[in-house]
Amino acid sequence: MLKTLTAQDLFRLLDRVSRDYNLLVPRNLDDGTRGLVKWDGQQLDFCGDPLQRKPTSHFFPQTDLLVQLLKDGTASVPRKTPEPLALLGLCREDLQGIAFCDRFFSVPPADDIYLDKRRGALLIGLTGQAGPEGEFLPLAGQDCDIELIAEKPTWTAVAYSEPGAHLLEEFPDADPQGFERLWERSAEITVARQEKLAQAAQLLQRELVTDDFWEEIAARCIRCGGCNFVCPTCTCFCVQDRQGSHGTERSRIWDSCQLDAFMREAGGHNPLGTALLRTRRRIHHKLVDDPQRWGEPGCVLCGRCDRACPTGIGMYSVCDAIVSRFGERL
Amino acid sequence: MRATLTTCPYCGTGCNFYLLSDDKGRLTGIEPAGKHSTSRGQLCLKGWNAHAFVHHPERLTTPQIRIDGRLQSCSWEQALAETHMQLKRIAENHGPDSLMFLSSAKVSNEENFLMMKLARAGFGTNNIDHCARLCHSSTVTGLVETLGSGAMTNSLSCFNQTDLVFVIGSNTTEQHPLIGSRILQAQQRGAGLIVADSRKIQLAEHANLHLRHHNGTDVALINGMMRQILLDGLEDRNFIDKRTENFAALRDSLEAFTPQYVAGITGLKEHEITAAARLYAQAEKVMIVFAMGITQHTHGVDNVRALSNLALMTGNLGRPGTGINPLRGQNNVQGACDMGALPDVYSGYQRVADARTRLKFSAAWKKSLPEKPGLMATHAIEAAAAGQIRGMLIMGENPMLSEPNQKHVRMALKNLEFLAVIDIFPTETAQLADLVLPAACYAERDGTYTSTERRIQRGRKAVAPPGAARADWQILGDLLRRCGVPADYSSPAEIMEEIARLTPSYGGATYARLEQGESLQWPCPEPEHPGTAILHRDQCTRGKGRFSPTRYRPPQELPDEHYPFLLNTGRTAVHWHTGSMTRRSHLLEREEPQAYTEIHPQDAQKLNISERQMLRISSRRGTIEVSARLTERVPPGQIFIPFHYAEGAANVLTNNALDPESGIPEFKVCAVRVELC
């Protein structure tokens, strides 16, 4: 289903969405960043920087209360949010990140905690002229219910799911040729970053990156965990139990494979007991193990870890260094 | 979900983040502030977990009073009336100077201001101090003498411009991670790096030169560097002539510090000293960065003086990319000092001994004010032990774990007639109290905090405090009113108005400006003043920069045949001080759950010690048991124990020998014995 929307249409669409969903829309925040905030019926900012916070955190938050075990022997499970979420303003990489988590958490035994939040949620991609100062963002083509492609002053809207198609029904059809042209423009956008990632992945898969390289990278890691906490495909969590006067609260919280205790055994033995092993593992996992398991890398190139790393050893920076150091071995 | 922008409660770097909370008023996570000048979308592990302790079940939720030896819940009215009555009774019977008030570098500027107002106007004593006594009192004393201001001279952005960073006594990537990362970035873009630290800290791996001098020999090292700089003619003559005084005295004092003499004291090679001197003096712009490795010595003030001399001699002051940069430890230790939570000054370092200043505060507060400077925190513990201090109010501090010589501290606190503690958790100190008042933590109250680069920033309330807990400013406001001092504040913003009226360096600081996103670095004397990124630009705060000669004095207690190891103490990257917050944060506690000592493999081999074996460590003051960690981070002959752990408290061992001028204890050097358990 291919539709064309004017600004008025778009507001009508958002009104419709907000009737059945808790709609969050992109806003340029006071501190200069961009975030998803509750739709107030009036304000949203279509163009801007990538979203600061990874959108997967709406379904897999940093702290998630799982169950309360009460002193009387009963258990209480947190009530589900009555209104499903609708997220508007997701770029291609953000949608890929959510798709990655969907797949990961859906593998049997499926993760009910994640799926309770995710099921029924509506994802609205925002691509085309929606980057900083209207810069053209590559089209997603999947991974969402609706993709809105900004073309100033109108939007092309594509439905990729039944709920999406239902919401778009009433709007006029778009010109398929125009849609083709959008795809052509999208394809023109440089793919250098993807190529660099693929080259680095190849070098790692063929074990052409030496340990002295990882020694250098590890020497710069200050063990903040930021690379994991901002990564939309990082799914590791640990369980925290807290005992109070009423009973025990069990939550799951984001974990980080860059921490020494991530794999440390009770007796002290640690298979990832050095910064070198941990740093190498982080990149290997995304670029070697994930492609083997899922058929695609665990990095969607959203750039968040490169921005969150205080010492410049985020995924892309490391890949860049790998390719410039070892690229000729390919 | 709500997102509340606030300032990190851990170190003094001043990172900002959003506290994320759900519709039930529970914190669910942290988001670094993307465009904030300090955090820039980044945080350290503590910052990423700064929400984790807030809803911990051990939070204090009701006031407690000790009846028949046990702490029992009571009403706020009873708790506040009792606190006021007991302190008043002691002041009336034994004089106001038999009271001591310990303020806190963890609470806001407004709350520190009220605490010093309570001590001075409420109870008539200047006996107020806080944990800056244990961290940077040497810096304030040293730099006020030489430059006229005790604060970090430059800004964090200066790391982008510097040619060389000289890090001495600061494990920056672990203790101020987002400053450490800036130093690493500077090094990556080609700036030089000298690290002077006996431990092989992370920055040392990246340094052009790593000087592993013996703990406590900094004066000899720096004097040796300066002598070499003069010998090579690398000093900044123009700067010395125009901007400084007392140079001749300094020059004469350096004569003895030949490379050979300095090498003998420090354990360094002679060529390392000359190389350090040349690297330092040949760079156009150098930032000196220091922390506890410099200050926590019986000659801490001399260490600071020596660094100040070095910067002045080479003209590394008053320009971008230079300066003397003490990294303040706590999130608001700068602010607590600025607010006059110190025994000799009101807010803005206005001296209590000055009659006109006293008159100004007296007129504002409608109370006559004491003129005799009060006791330092470390001296107050001694005075309590001797029975001269009889009543104490402690807010957000845990001297039982943070002060040296724990046995002595316990005896001192138990000796008090009355001890009241305001805190968020039942700390080791709160457990000794006669009265415990439950406080709101940083995420539950509004206020301002001043970071190490003198940046005044907002903290904002994201969630309600647990149970009956109240914000410190509300508790202190109530006590002030009971003392008959005007304190009808409806919000911290109103307290800031009073601060701005009475404090020249904060004269232009208002909530309205901070709400508009302005970032204010003091001095900010007027409402239109943009703030000050770099101090001492055209002249020093005191006028001319003063060279202050120093002589080398060894630490008070060095290893001997009975206690053959040198004990160095400090912190780990993941825990904060006495652990009351971080040890209740799952990821942080999981990372370092156990008290340990670093010991060099050579020493371990001699004593037949293997990894993770439990060791008994004894000093002249006590004994603890900790697990062994074999590492070359420490040199042979030295062990390092972090002081976070009540169950293996390093401060059972440390020496309460004090710097005579600043009253700081010698946390970095004492003598211990190591045995297998």
mmCIF file of C-alpha atoms in Angstrom, chain A residues 31-33 49 52-53 62-63 219-224 226 229-230 238-240 242-244 249 253-255 259-262 264 267-268 307-311, chain B residues 18 20 26 28-35 40-45 48 51-52 56-57 173 177 181 184-185 188 202 205-206 573 584 586-587 590-591 593 612:
data_model
loop_
_atom_site.group_PDB
_atom_site.id
_atom_site.type_symbol
_atom_site.label_atom_id
_atom_site.label_comp_id
_atom_site.label_asym_id
_atom_site.label_seq_id
_atom_site.Cartn_x
_atom_site.Cartn_y
_atom_site.Cartn_z
ATOM 1 C CA ASP A 31 19.519 20.103 25.575
ATOM 2 C CA GLY A 32 20.063 19.918 21.804
ATOM 3 C CA THR A 33 19.414 16.184 21.469
ATOM 4 C CA ASP A 49 19.877 14.221 14.599
ATOM 5 C CA GLN A 52 19.795 9.885 21.386
ATOM 6 C CA ARG A 53 18.292 6.916 23.213
ATOM 7 C CA GLN A 62 17.536 -0.619 31.650
ATOM 8 C CA THR A 63 15.618 -1.783 34.728
ATOM 9 C CA ALA A 219 44.410 -0.059 26.877
ATOM 10 C CA ARG A 220 41.964 2.688 25.968
ATOM 11 C CA CYS A 221 38.860 1.073 27.436
ATOM 12 C CA ILE A 222 37.804 2.731 30.693
ATOM 13 C CA ARG A 223 35.201 0.058 31.422
ATOM 14 C CA CYS A 224 32.178 2.374 31.357
ATOM 15 C CA GLY A 226 28.489 2.648 27.471
ATOM 16 C CA PHE A 229 24.170 0.253 27.155
ATOM 17 C CA VAL A 230 23.521 2.265 23.986
ATOM 18 C CA CYS A 238 21.487 -9.850 34.690
ATOM 19 C CA VAL A 239 19.033 -10.462 37.475
ATOM 20 C CA GLN A 240 18.891 -8.348 40.581
ATOM 21 C CA ARG A 242 16.299 -7.054 46.442
ATOM 22 C CA GLN A 243 14.975 -8.085 49.790
ATOM 23 C CA GLY A 244 12.934 -5.614 51.775
ATOM 24 C CA GLU A 249 11.747 -7.827 44.214
ATOM 25 C CA ILE A 253 18.907 -4.953 34.424
ATOM 26 C CA TRP A 254 21.159 -4.246 31.470
ATOM 27 C CA ASP A 255 24.489 -5.982 31.727
ATOM 28 C CA LEU A 259 32.754 -5.707 32.849
ATOM 29 C CA ASP A 260 35.115 -8.091 34.569
ATOM 30 C CA ALA A 261 32.309 -9.731 36.523
ATOM 31 C CA PHE A 262 30.227 -10.427 33.400
ATOM 32 C CA ARG A 264 33.520 -14.303 36.397
ATOM 33 C CA GLY A 267 35.462 -19.266 42.515
ATOM 34 C CA GLY A 268 37.156 -16.367 40.769
ATOM 35 C CA ARG A 307 29.195 8.646 20.303
ATOM 36 C CA ALA A 308 28.929 7.101 23.789
ATOM 37 C CA CYS A 309 32.499 5.833 24.034
ATOM 38 C CA PRO A 310 34.612 8.338 25.997
ATOM 39 C CA THR A 311 37.847 7.108 24.443
ATOM 40 C CA TYR B 18 18.541 12.271 32.483
ATOM 41 C CA LEU B 20 14.241 8.135 33.554
ATOM 42 C CA ARG B 26 10.212 4.600 40.029
ATOM 43 C CA THR B 28 14.132 2.916 35.438
ATOM 44 C CA GLY B 29 17.410 4.117 33.972
ATOM 45 C CA ILE B 30 19.872 6.771 32.925
ATOM 46 C CA GLU B 31 20.451 8.601 29.671
ATOM 47 C CA PRO B 32 23.614 10.685 29.323
ATOM 48 C CA ALA B 33 22.957 14.289 28.286
ATOM 49 C CA GLY B 34 23.930 14.306 24.625
ATOM 50 C CA LYS B 35 25.087 17.877 24.140
ATOM 51 C CA ARG B 40 28.729 14.888 25.645
ATOM 52 C CA GLY B 41 26.521 11.786 25.594
ATOM 53 C CA GLN B 42 28.998 9.802 27.652
ATOM 54 C CA LEU B 43 29.191 8.556 31.231
ATOM 55 C CA CYS B 44 31.316 6.245 33.326
ATOM 56 C CA LEU B 45 29.988 3.013 34.805
ATOM 57 C CA TRP B 48 25.301 4.739 34.021
ATOM 58 C CA HIS B 51 19.785 5.401 39.602
ATOM 59 C CA ALA B 52 20.453 1.958 41.027
ATOM 60 C CA HIS B 56 17.163 0.281 47.650
ATOM 61 C CA PRO B 57 15.160 -1.321 50.487
ATOM 62 C CA THR B 173 40.653 7.235 34.162
ATOM 63 C CA PRO B 177 36.744 8.807 34.108
ATOM 64 C CA SER B 181 39.155 10.109 28.739
ATOM 65 C CA LEU B 184 43.559 10.016 26.562
ATOM 66 C CA GLN B 185 41.998 11.991 23.705
ATOM 67 C CA GLN B 188 45.736 10.456 20.876
ATOM 68 C CA GLN B 202 46.028 3.065 33.066
ATOM 69 C CA GLU B 205 50.513 2.907 29.687
ATOM 70 C CA HIS B 206 50.003 5.882 27.363
ATOM 71 C CA ALA B 573 36.835 2.667 39.543
ATOM 72 C CA ARG B 584 23.962 -1.089 46.931
ATOM 73 C CA HIS B 586 24.092 -4.334 41.631
ATOM 74 C CA LEU B 587 26.480 -4.005 38.671
ATOM 75 C CA ARG B 590 29.199 -7.319 41.484
ATOM 76 C CA GLU B 591 32.324 -5.895 39.854
ATOM 77 C CA PRO B 593 32.425 -7.272 45.873
ATOM 78 C CA ARG B 612 42.770 -14.503 46.228
#
